[in-house]
Amino acid sequence: MARTDAVIFDVDGTLAETERDGHRVAFNRAFAEAGLPWHWDERLYGELLAVTGGKERITHFARRFAADWLEAGDAVSRIAELHARKNDHYAAITRAGEIRLRRGLARLLDALAAARLRLAIATTTSRANVEVLLRATLGERALARFEVDVCGEDVVRKKPDPEAYLLALQRLRLPAARCLAVEDSANGLRAALGAGIPTVIVRSLYTRGEDFGGALRVFDGYADDCRGEPDRWLSASFIVDAAPGAPPGDADDRARSSPPGPIDTEQA
């Protein structure tokens, strides 16, 4: 049984519930600023999350609902400008304290560091978005907590492609079996498993109904001293002591059969 030497975290949905009240709101502000009659409500945005990447999401939406706008000249640069303004709005929302870490996550990071596990990030969101979130929630030196951070600018292919995780493994100089990935979505799970990394799921607002077959375990949030039902919450003790040794067949059965509990939407 390989020991766990490093834990690789996804960002959006995993570290914080950034999608509904962060990225979605920022997209809508960018659309309004550009004079576009587009509004992504919570339900539509949940559907659009099947498309990974902000520019790709705008393109997908326009292809379905605004083909004329997409076919007009300079669409690529207009999409890039919209996405850049969306990131500006997201940064403002985050700096204002409207997005916080998921409850129990800061405690988990401290416990993993105390256990001398190496921490890394593998996301296909932009580096600017990662940095503003971490600084706003964990302080100016937040990035120093993570030995490796792979972001959208570092890869050609976004999740569910495993490229981000493969690059994280390369930078960590560790085999997949000695790492654990923490994800919130089926796309992220596919990416991590594609790189051969054992993966646990912490379900988020938009992913509770997804199929997580292949995951070691599926959780509804992070452990906190005040919580009951410990099997629902991902803890440092599970990561340090139990995760790599879970039999793959049993883990797959648990991931498929575990009924979604209420997702913990409380922030740190």
PDB file of C-alpha atoms in Angstrom:
ATOM      1  CA  MET A   1       0.000   0.000   0.000  1.00  0.00           C
ATOM      2  CA  ALA A   2       1.556   3.271  -1.121  1.00  0.00           C
ATOM      3  CA  ARG A   3       1.626   6.076   1.407  1.00  0.00           C
ATOM      4  CA  THR A   4       0.124   9.462   0.595  1.00  0.00           C
ATOM      5  CA  ASP A   5       2.843  12.082   0.200  1.00  0.00           C
ATOM      6  CA  ALA A   6       0.864  14.853  -1.495  1.00  0.00           C
ATOM      7  CA  VAL A   7      -2.717  16.069  -1.746  1.00  0.00           C
ATOM      8  CA  ILE A   8      -3.750  17.835  -4.959  1.00  0.00           C
ATOM      9  CA  PHE A   9      -6.777  20.114  -4.734  1.00  0.00           C
ATOM     10  CA  ASP A  10      -9.117  21.393  -7.386  1.00  0.00           C
ATOM     11  CA  VAL A  11     -10.247  24.998  -6.778  1.00  0.00           C
ATOM     12  CA  ASP A  12     -13.732  26.026  -7.970  1.00  0.00           C
ATOM     13  CA  GLY A  13     -16.358  24.186  -5.948  1.00  0.00           C
ATOM     14  CA  THR A  14     -13.696  22.285  -4.005  1.00  0.00           C
ATOM     15  CA  LEU A  15     -11.937  24.989  -2.008  1.00  0.00           C
ATOM     16  CA  ALA A  16     -14.867  27.406  -2.124  1.00  0.00           C
ATOM     17  CA  GLU A  17     -18.385  27.588  -3.570  1.00  0.00           C
ATOM     18  CA  THR A  18     -17.228  30.013  -6.218  1.00  0.00           C
ATOM     19  CA  GLU A  19     -19.586  29.151  -9.050  1.00  0.00           C
ATOM     20  CA  ARG A  20     -23.089  30.310  -8.105  1.00  0.00           C
ATOM     21  CA  ASP A  21     -22.292  33.523  -6.240  1.00  0.00           C
ATOM     22  CA  GLY A  22     -18.921  34.292  -7.788  1.00  0.00           C
ATOM     23  CA  HIS A  23     -18.296  33.320 -11.391  1.00  0.00           C
ATOM     24  CA  ARG A  24     -21.979  33.328 -12.399  1.00  0.00           C
ATOM     25  CA  VAL A  25     -22.543  36.815 -11.001  1.00  0.00           C
ATOM     26  CA  ALA A  26     -19.334  38.049 -12.615  1.00  0.00           C
ATOM     27  CA  PHE A  27     -20.388  36.705 -16.027  1.00  0.00           C
ATOM     28  CA  ASN A  28     -23.730  38.497 -15.748  1.00  0.00           C
ATOM     29  CA  ARG A  29     -22.041  41.772 -14.810  1.00  0.00           C
ATOM     30  CA  ALA A  30     -19.732  41.485 -17.808  1.00  0.00           C
ATOM     31  CA  PHE A  31     -22.676  40.799 -20.116  1.00  0.00           C
ATOM     32  CA  ALA A  32     -24.618  43.801 -18.808  1.00  0.00           C
ATOM     33  CA  GLU A  33     -21.551  46.026 -19.106  1.00  0.00           C
ATOM     34  CA  ALA A  34     -21.171  44.974 -22.749  1.00  0.00           C
ATOM     35  CA  GLY A  35     -24.836  45.727 -23.459  1.00  0.00           C
ATOM     36  CA  LEU A  36     -25.718  42.090 -24.057  1.00  0.00           C
ATOM     37  CA  PRO A  37     -29.232  40.878 -23.147  1.00  0.00           C
ATOM     38  CA  TRP A  38     -27.855  37.692 -21.599  1.00  0.00           C
ATOM     39  CA  HIS A  39     -28.504  36.514 -18.055  1.00  0.00           C
ATOM     40  CA  TRP A  40     -27.356  33.203 -16.637  1.00  0.00           C
ATOM     41  CA  ASP A  41     -29.695  32.189 -13.831  1.00  0.00           C
ATOM     42  CA  GLU A  42     -28.706  29.492 -11.364  1.00  0.00           C
ATOM     43  CA  ARG A  43     -30.329  26.658 -13.295  1.00  0.00           C
ATOM     44  CA  LEU A  44     -28.872  27.623 -16.674  1.00  0.00           C
ATOM     45  CA  TYR A  45     -25.445  28.147 -15.172  1.00  0.00           C
ATOM     46  CA  GLY A  46     -25.592  24.675 -13.672  1.00  0.00           C
ATOM     47  CA  GLU A  47     -26.133  23.284 -17.174  1.00  0.00           C
ATOM     48  CA  LEU A  48     -23.324  25.404 -18.603  1.00  0.00           C
ATOM     49  CA  LEU A  49     -20.871  24.018 -16.056  1.00  0.00           C
ATOM     50  CA  ALA A  50     -20.751  20.869 -18.159  1.00  0.00           C
ATOM     51  CA  VAL A  51     -18.487  22.974 -20.410  1.00  0.00           C
ATOM     52  CA  THR A  52     -15.105  23.536 -18.780  1.00  0.00           C
ATOM     53  CA  GLY A  53     -13.491  26.955 -19.195  1.00  0.00           C
ATOM     54  CA  GLY A  54     -14.993  30.445 -19.197  1.00  0.00           C
ATOM     55  CA  LYS A  55     -14.347  31.357 -22.830  1.00  0.00           C
ATOM     56  CA  GLU A  56     -15.502  27.930 -23.897  1.00  0.00           C
ATOM     57  CA  ARG A  57     -18.674  28.406 -21.825  1.00  0.00           C
ATOM     58  CA  ILE A  58     -19.444  31.741 -23.499  1.00  0.00           C
ATOM     59  CA  THR A  59     -18.889  30.182 -26.926  1.00  0.00           C
ATOM     60  CA  HIS A  60     -21.145  27.239 -26.108  1.00  0.00           C
ATOM     61  CA  PHE A  61     -23.907  29.520 -24.843  1.00  0.00           C
ATOM     62  CA  ALA A  62     -23.681  31.825 -27.864  1.00  0.00           C
ATOM     63  CA  ARG A  63     -23.765  28.872 -30.242  1.00  0.00           C
ATOM     64  CA  ARG A  64     -27.064  27.768 -28.686  1.00  0.00           C
ATOM     65  CA  PHE A  65     -28.770  31.101 -28.034  1.00  0.00           C
ATOM     66  CA  ALA A  66     -27.013  33.877 -29.956  1.00  0.00           C
ATOM     67  CA  ALA A  67     -25.670  32.396 -33.178  1.00  0.00           C
ATOM     68  CA  ASP A  68     -25.779  35.732 -35.011  1.00  0.00           C
ATOM     69  CA  TRP A  69     -23.591  37.361 -32.361  1.00  0.00           C
ATOM     70  CA  LEU A  70     -21.137  34.481 -32.580  1.00  0.00           C
ATOM     71  CA  GLU A  71     -20.999  34.572 -36.376  1.00  0.00           C
ATOM     72  CA  ALA A  72     -20.335  38.302 -36.549  1.00  0.00           C
ATOM     73  CA  GLY A  73     -16.770  39.422 -37.124  1.00  0.00           C
ATOM     74  CA  ASP A  74     -14.196  39.455 -34.349  1.00  0.00           C
ATOM     75  CA  ALA A  75     -16.044  36.933 -32.180  1.00  0.00           C
ATOM     76  CA  VAL A  76     -12.829  35.493 -30.750  1.00  0.00           C
ATOM     77  CA  SER A  77     -11.581  38.856 -29.502  1.00  0.00           C
ATOM     78  CA  ARG A  78     -15.021  39.828 -28.184  1.00  0.00           C
ATOM     79  CA  ILE A  79     -15.239  36.581 -26.223  1.00  0.00           C
ATOM     80  CA  ALA A  80     -11.745  37.157 -24.841  1.00  0.00           C
ATOM     81  CA  GLU A  81     -12.688  40.696 -23.785  1.00  0.00           C
ATOM     82  CA  LEU A  82     -15.897  39.485 -22.128  1.00  0.00           C
ATOM     83  CA  HIS A  83     -13.961  36.837 -20.254  1.00  0.00           C
ATOM     84  CA  ALA A  84     -11.321  39.321 -19.113  1.00  0.00           C
ATOM     85  CA  ARG A  85     -13.997  41.675 -17.769  1.00  0.00           C
ATOM     86  CA  LYS A  86     -15.720  38.737 -16.082  1.00  0.00           C
ATOM     87  CA  ASN A  87     -12.446  37.945 -14.291  1.00  0.00           C
ATOM     88  CA  ASP A  88     -12.181  41.580 -13.173  1.00  0.00           C
ATOM     89  CA  HIS A  89     -15.676  41.396 -11.692  1.00  0.00           C
ATOM     90  CA  TYR A  90     -14.902  38.052 -10.047  1.00  0.00           C
ATOM     91  CA  ALA A  91     -11.810  39.543  -8.421  1.00  0.00           C
ATOM     92  CA  ALA A  92     -13.868  42.448  -7.073  1.00  0.00           C
ATOM     93  CA  ILE A  93     -16.509  40.083  -5.675  1.00  0.00           C
ATOM     94  CA  THR A  94     -13.854  37.959  -4.005  1.00  0.00           C
ATOM     95  CA  ARG A  95     -11.885  40.873  -2.549  1.00  0.00           C
ATOM     96  CA  ALA A  96     -15.140  42.201  -1.087  1.00  0.00           C
ATOM     97  CA  GLY A  97     -15.349  39.017   0.999  1.00  0.00           C
ATOM     98  CA  GLU A  98     -18.402  37.614  -0.767  1.00  0.00           C
ATOM     99  CA  ILE A  99     -16.654  34.288  -1.457  1.00  0.00           C
ATOM    100  CA  ARG A 100     -15.172  32.355   1.440  1.00  0.00           C
ATOM    101  CA  LEU A 101     -13.592  28.947   1.895  1.00  0.00           C
ATOM    102  CA  ARG A 102     -15.869  26.007   2.484  1.00  0.00           C
ATOM    103  CA  ARG A 103     -16.412  25.276   6.150  1.00  0.00           C
ATOM    104  CA  GLY A 104     -13.659  23.131   7.639  1.00  0.00           C
ATOM    105  CA  LEU A 105     -11.272  23.580   4.698  1.00  0.00           C
ATOM    106  CA  ALA A 106      -8.788  25.900   6.451  1.00  0.00           C
ATOM    107  CA  ARG A 107      -8.621  23.472   9.388  1.00  0.00           C
ATOM    108  CA  LEU A 108      -7.990  20.595   6.964  1.00  0.00           C
ATOM    109  CA  LEU A 109      -5.143  22.443   5.235  1.00  0.00           C
ATOM    110  CA  ASP A 110      -3.516  23.183   8.595  1.00  0.00           C
ATOM    111  CA  ALA A 111      -3.821  19.551   9.671  1.00  0.00           C
ATOM    112  CA  LEU A 112      -2.337  18.237   6.423  1.00  0.00           C
ATOM    113  CA  ALA A 113       0.577  20.650   6.695  1.00  0.00           C
ATOM    114  CA  ALA A 114       1.131  19.564  10.307  1.00  0.00           C
ATOM    115  CA  ALA A 115       1.244  15.955   9.067  1.00  0.00           C
ATOM    116  CA  ARG A 116       3.922  17.057   6.582  1.00  0.00           C
ATOM    117  CA  LEU A 117       1.917  16.235   3.505  1.00  0.00           C
ATOM    118  CA  ARG A 118       2.797  18.267   0.436  1.00  0.00           C
ATOM    119  CA  LEU A 119      -0.048  20.365  -0.953  1.00  0.00           C
ATOM    120  CA  ALA A 120      -0.705  21.198  -4.592  1.00  0.00           C
ATOM    121  CA  ILE A 121      -3.357  22.710  -6.849  1.00  0.00           C
ATOM    122  CA  ALA A 122      -4.500  21.374 -10.220  1.00  0.00           C
ATOM    123  CA  THR A 123      -7.162  23.535 -11.829  1.00  0.00           C
ATOM    124  CA  THR A 124      -7.965  24.795 -15.274  1.00  0.00           C
ATOM    125  CA  THR A 125      -9.268  28.121 -14.015  1.00  0.00           C
ATOM    126  CA  SER A 126      -7.003  31.124 -14.507  1.00  0.00           C
ATOM    127  CA  ARG A 127      -4.063  31.839 -12.230  1.00  0.00           C
ATOM    128  CA  ALA A 128      -5.429  35.304 -11.467  1.00  0.00           C
ATOM    129  CA  ASN A 129      -8.679  33.801 -10.175  1.00  0.00           C
ATOM    130  CA  VAL A 130      -6.814  31.288  -8.022  1.00  0.00           C
ATOM    131  CA  GLU A 131      -4.533  33.941  -6.558  1.00  0.00           C
ATOM    132  CA  VAL A 132      -7.310  36.386  -5.702  1.00  0.00           C
ATOM    133  CA  LEU A 133      -9.364  33.657  -4.024  1.00  0.00           C
ATOM    134  CA  LEU A 134      -6.485  32.324  -1.935  1.00  0.00           C
ATOM    135  CA  ARG A 135      -5.255  35.756  -0.878  1.00  0.00           C
ATOM    136  CA  ALA A 136      -8.755  36.908   0.058  1.00  0.00           C
ATOM    137  CA  THR A 137      -9.471  33.783   2.123  1.00  0.00           C
ATOM    138  CA  LEU A 138      -6.103  32.621   3.463  1.00  0.00           C
ATOM    139  CA  GLY A 139      -4.011  35.810   3.477  1.00  0.00           C
ATOM    140  CA  GLU A 140      -1.226  37.284   1.387  1.00  0.00           C
ATOM    141  CA  ARG A 141       1.071  34.301   1.873  1.00  0.00           C
ATOM    142  CA  ALA A 142      -1.616  31.779   0.940  1.00  0.00           C
ATOM    143  CA  LEU A 143       0.125  30.579  -2.203  1.00  0.00           C
ATOM    144  CA  ALA A 144       3.119  29.509  -0.122  1.00  0.00           C
ATOM    145  CA  ARG A 145       0.941  26.760   1.367  1.00  0.00           C
ATOM    146  CA  PHE A 146       0.937  24.997  -1.999  1.00  0.00           C
ATOM    147  CA  GLU A 147       4.216  23.643  -3.300  1.00  0.00           C
ATOM    148  CA  VAL A 148       2.841  23.259  -6.817  1.00  0.00           C
ATOM    149  CA  ASP A 149       0.040  25.139  -8.550  1.00  0.00           C
ATOM    150  CA  VAL A 150      -1.069  24.172 -12.043  1.00  0.00           C
ATOM    151  CA  CYS A 151      -3.570  26.619 -13.553  1.00  0.00           C
ATOM    152  CA  GLY A 152      -5.363  27.126 -16.837  1.00  0.00           C
ATOM    153  CA  GLU A 153      -2.468  28.990 -18.446  1.00  0.00           C
ATOM    154  CA  ASP A 154      -0.191  25.990 -17.865  1.00  0.00           C
ATOM    155  CA  VAL A 155      -2.139  23.518 -19.994  1.00  0.00           C
ATOM    156  CA  VAL A 156      -3.571  23.231 -23.477  1.00  0.00           C
ATOM    157  CA  ARG A 157      -6.487  20.944 -22.628  1.00  0.00           C
ATOM    158  CA  LYS A 158      -8.929  21.579 -19.803  1.00  0.00           C
ATOM    159  CA  LYS A 159     -10.557  19.034 -17.514  1.00  0.00           C
ATOM    160  CA  PRO A 160     -11.779  16.310 -17.959  1.00  0.00           C
ATOM    161  CA  ASP A 161      -8.500  15.902 -19.815  1.00  0.00           C
ATOM    162  CA  PRO A 162      -5.840  14.744 -17.312  1.00  0.00           C
ATOM    163  CA  GLU A 163      -3.175  17.203 -18.522  1.00  0.00           C
ATOM    164  CA  ALA A 164      -3.359  19.446 -15.417  1.00  0.00           C
ATOM    165  CA  TYR A 165      -2.924  16.484 -13.086  1.00  0.00           C
ATOM    166  CA  LEU A 166      -0.145  14.948 -15.146  1.00  0.00           C
ATOM    167  CA  LEU A 167       1.727  18.245 -15.002  1.00  0.00           C
ATOM    168  CA  ALA A 168       1.179  18.463 -11.233  1.00  0.00           C
ATOM    169  CA  LEU A 169       2.659  14.975 -10.825  1.00  0.00           C
ATOM    170  CA  GLN A 170       5.625  15.964 -12.978  1.00  0.00           C
ATOM    171  CA  ARG A 171       6.279  19.078 -10.880  1.00  0.00           C
ATOM    172  CA  LEU A 172       5.848  17.182  -7.616  1.00  0.00           C
ATOM    173  CA  ARG A 173       8.122  14.412  -8.934  1.00  0.00           C
ATOM    174  CA  LEU A 174       5.822  11.818  -7.425  1.00  0.00           C
ATOM    175  CA  PRO A 175       4.029   8.784  -8.851  1.00  0.00           C
ATOM    176  CA  ALA A 176       0.244   8.988  -9.007  1.00  0.00           C
ATOM    177  CA  ALA A 177      -0.172   6.238  -6.387  1.00  0.00           C
ATOM    178  CA  ARG A 178       1.487   8.413  -3.736  1.00  0.00           C
ATOM    179  CA  CYS A 179      -0.881  11.329  -4.272  1.00  0.00           C
ATOM    180  CA  LEU A 180      -4.536  11.948  -3.503  1.00  0.00           C
ATOM    181  CA  ALA A 181      -6.759  14.289  -5.518  1.00  0.00           C
ATOM    182  CA  VAL A 182      -9.664  16.202  -3.966  1.00  0.00           C
ATOM    183  CA  GLU A 183     -12.361  17.150  -6.464  1.00  0.00           C
ATOM    184  CA  ASP A 184     -16.021  18.190  -6.474  1.00  0.00           C
ATOM    185  CA  SER A 185     -17.178  17.255  -9.981  1.00  0.00           C
ATOM    186  CA  ALA A 186     -17.399  14.319 -12.363  1.00  0.00           C
ATOM    187  CA  ASN A 187     -15.237  16.194 -14.887  1.00  0.00           C
ATOM    188  CA  GLY A 188     -12.558  16.712 -12.256  1.00  0.00           C
ATOM    189  CA  LEU A 189     -12.798  13.088 -11.168  1.00  0.00           C
ATOM    190  CA  ARG A 190     -12.292  11.928 -14.747  1.00  0.00           C
ATOM    191  CA  ALA A 191      -9.249  14.191 -15.070  1.00  0.00           C
ATOM    192  CA  ALA A 192      -7.616  12.899 -11.892  1.00  0.00           C
ATOM    193  CA  LEU A 193      -8.394   9.248 -12.606  1.00  0.00           C
ATOM    194  CA  GLY A 194      -7.078   9.748 -16.135  1.00  0.00           C
ATOM    195  CA  ALA A 195      -3.740  10.619 -14.551  1.00  0.00           C
ATOM    196  CA  GLY A 196      -3.996   7.522 -12.327  1.00  0.00           C
ATOM    197  CA  ILE A 197      -4.470   9.476  -9.079  1.00  0.00           C
ATOM    198  CA  PRO A 198      -6.742   8.077  -6.330  1.00  0.00           C
ATOM    199  CA  THR A 199      -9.499  10.644  -5.828  1.00  0.00           C
ATOM    200  CA  VAL A 200     -12.012  11.644  -3.192  1.00  0.00           C
ATOM    201  CA  ILE A 201     -15.033  13.793  -3.944  1.00  0.00           C
ATOM    202  CA  VAL A 202     -16.418  16.611  -1.816  1.00  0.00           C
ATOM    203  CA  ARG A 203     -19.739  17.349  -3.484  1.00  0.00           C
ATOM    204  CA  SER A 204     -20.633  20.980  -4.157  1.00  0.00           C
ATOM    205  CA  LEU A 205     -23.850  22.866  -4.874  1.00  0.00           C
ATOM    206  CA  TYR A 206     -23.855  22.089  -8.579  1.00  0.00           C
ATOM    207  CA  THR A 207     -22.442  18.553  -8.515  1.00  0.00           C
ATOM    208  CA  ARG A 208     -24.436  16.622  -5.915  1.00  0.00           C
ATOM    209  CA  GLY A 209     -26.318  14.582  -8.526  1.00  0.00           C
ATOM    210  CA  GLU A 210     -23.329  13.600 -10.662  1.00  0.00           C
ATOM    211  CA  ASP A 211     -21.982  10.070 -11.089  1.00  0.00           C
ATOM    212  CA  PHE A 212     -18.797   9.613  -9.054  1.00  0.00           C
ATOM    213  CA  GLY A 213     -18.054   6.008  -9.910  1.00  0.00           C
ATOM    214  CA  GLY A 214     -14.339   5.341  -9.478  1.00  0.00           C
ATOM    215  CA  ALA A 215     -13.884   7.704  -6.521  1.00  0.00           C
ATOM    216  CA  LEU A 216     -12.379   6.351  -3.314  1.00  0.00           C
ATOM    217  CA  ARG A 217     -15.085   8.047  -1.263  1.00  0.00           C
ATOM    218  CA  VAL A 218     -17.740  10.731  -1.709  1.00  0.00           C
ATOM    219  CA  PHE A 219     -18.240  13.358   0.992  1.00  0.00           C
ATOM    220  CA  ASP A 220     -20.662  16.247   1.512  1.00  0.00           C
ATOM    221  CA  GLY A 221     -18.144  18.663   3.033  1.00  0.00           C
ATOM    222  CA  TYR A 222     -15.069  18.969   5.233  1.00  0.00           C
ATOM    223  CA  ALA A 223     -14.777  17.802   8.822  1.00  0.00           C
ATOM    224  CA  ASP A 224     -15.315  20.224  11.668  1.00  0.00           C
ATOM    225  CA  ASP A 225     -15.133  19.538  15.407  1.00  0.00           C
ATOM    226  CA  CYS A 226     -18.814  20.419  15.831  1.00  0.00           C
ATOM    227  CA  ARG A 227     -20.185  18.019  13.220  1.00  0.00           C
ATOM    228  CA  GLY A 228     -21.910  14.689  13.697  1.00  0.00           C
ATOM    229  CA  GLU A 229     -22.055  11.910  11.080  1.00  0.00           C
ATOM    230  CA  PRO A 230     -18.280  11.781  10.539  1.00  0.00           C
ATOM    231  CA  ASP A 231     -18.573   9.581   7.435  1.00  0.00           C
ATOM    232  CA  ARG A 232     -20.102  12.529   5.554  1.00  0.00           C
ATOM    233  CA  TRP A 233     -17.119  14.843   6.037  1.00  0.00           C
ATOM    234  CA  LEU A 234     -13.605  14.611   4.630  1.00  0.00           C
ATOM    235  CA  SER A 235     -11.058  14.732   7.453  1.00  0.00           C
ATOM    236  CA  ALA A 236      -7.287  14.909   7.643  1.00  0.00           C
ATOM    237  CA  SER A 237      -7.263  11.532   9.418  1.00  0.00           C
ATOM    238  CA  PHE A 238      -8.969   9.908   6.431  1.00  0.00           C
ATOM    239  CA  ILE A 239      -6.360  11.350   4.074  1.00  0.00           C
ATOM    240  CA  VAL A 240      -3.380  10.492   6.254  1.00  0.00           C
ATOM    241  CA  ASP A 241      -4.504   7.052   7.426  1.00  0.00           C
ATOM    242  CA  ALA A 242      -7.108   5.545   5.155  1.00  0.00           C
ATOM    243  CA  ALA A 243      -7.424   6.851   1.625  1.00  0.00           C
ATOM    244  CA  PRO A 244      -4.716   4.950  -0.291  1.00  0.00           C
ATOM    245  CA  GLY A 245      -5.685   1.634   1.273  1.00  0.00           C
ATOM    246  CA  ALA A 246      -9.348   1.654   0.263  1.00  0.00           C
ATOM    247  CA  PRO A 247     -10.029  -1.402  -1.931  1.00  0.00           C
ATOM    248  CA  PRO A 248     -10.911  -0.111  -5.438  1.00  0.00           C
ATOM    249  CA  GLY A 249     -14.003  -2.270  -5.814  1.00  0.00           C
ATOM    250  CA  ASP A 250     -15.458  -1.305  -2.453  1.00  0.00           C
ATOM    251  CA  ALA A 251     -14.655   2.340  -3.068  1.00  0.00           C
ATOM    252  CA  ASP A 252     -16.366   2.268  -6.442  1.00  0.00           C
ATOM    253  CA  ASP A 253     -19.481   0.734  -4.896  1.00  0.00           C
ATOM    254  CA  ARG A 254     -19.534   3.419  -2.184  1.00  0.00           C
ATOM    255  CA  ALA A 255     -19.127   6.200  -4.724  1.00  0.00           C
ATOM    256  CA  ARG A 256     -21.986   4.930  -6.861  1.00  0.00           C
ATOM    257  CA  SER A 257     -24.375   4.015  -4.078  1.00  0.00           C
ATOM    258  CA  SER A 258     -23.774   6.806  -1.552  1.00  0.00           C
ATOM    259  CA  PRO A 259     -26.968   8.877  -1.575  1.00  0.00           C
ATOM    260  CA  PRO A 260     -26.349  12.624  -1.794  1.00  0.00           C
ATOM    261  CA  GLY A 261     -26.807  14.195   1.609  1.00  0.00           C
ATOM    262  CA  PRO A 262     -27.501  17.882   2.099  1.00  0.00           C
ATOM    263  CA  ILE A 263     -24.540  19.760   0.680  1.00  0.00           C
ATOM    264  CA  ASP A 264     -22.783  21.923   3.231  1.00  0.00           C
ATOM    265  CA  THR A 265     -23.142  25.449   1.915  1.00  0.00           C
ATOM    266  CA  GLU A 266     -21.866  27.117   5.069  1.00  0.00           C
ATOM    267  CA  GLN A 267     -18.616  28.960   4.527  1.00  0.00           C
ATOM    268  CA  ALA A 268     -15.647  29.315   6.827  1.00  0.00           C
TER     269      ALA A 268
END
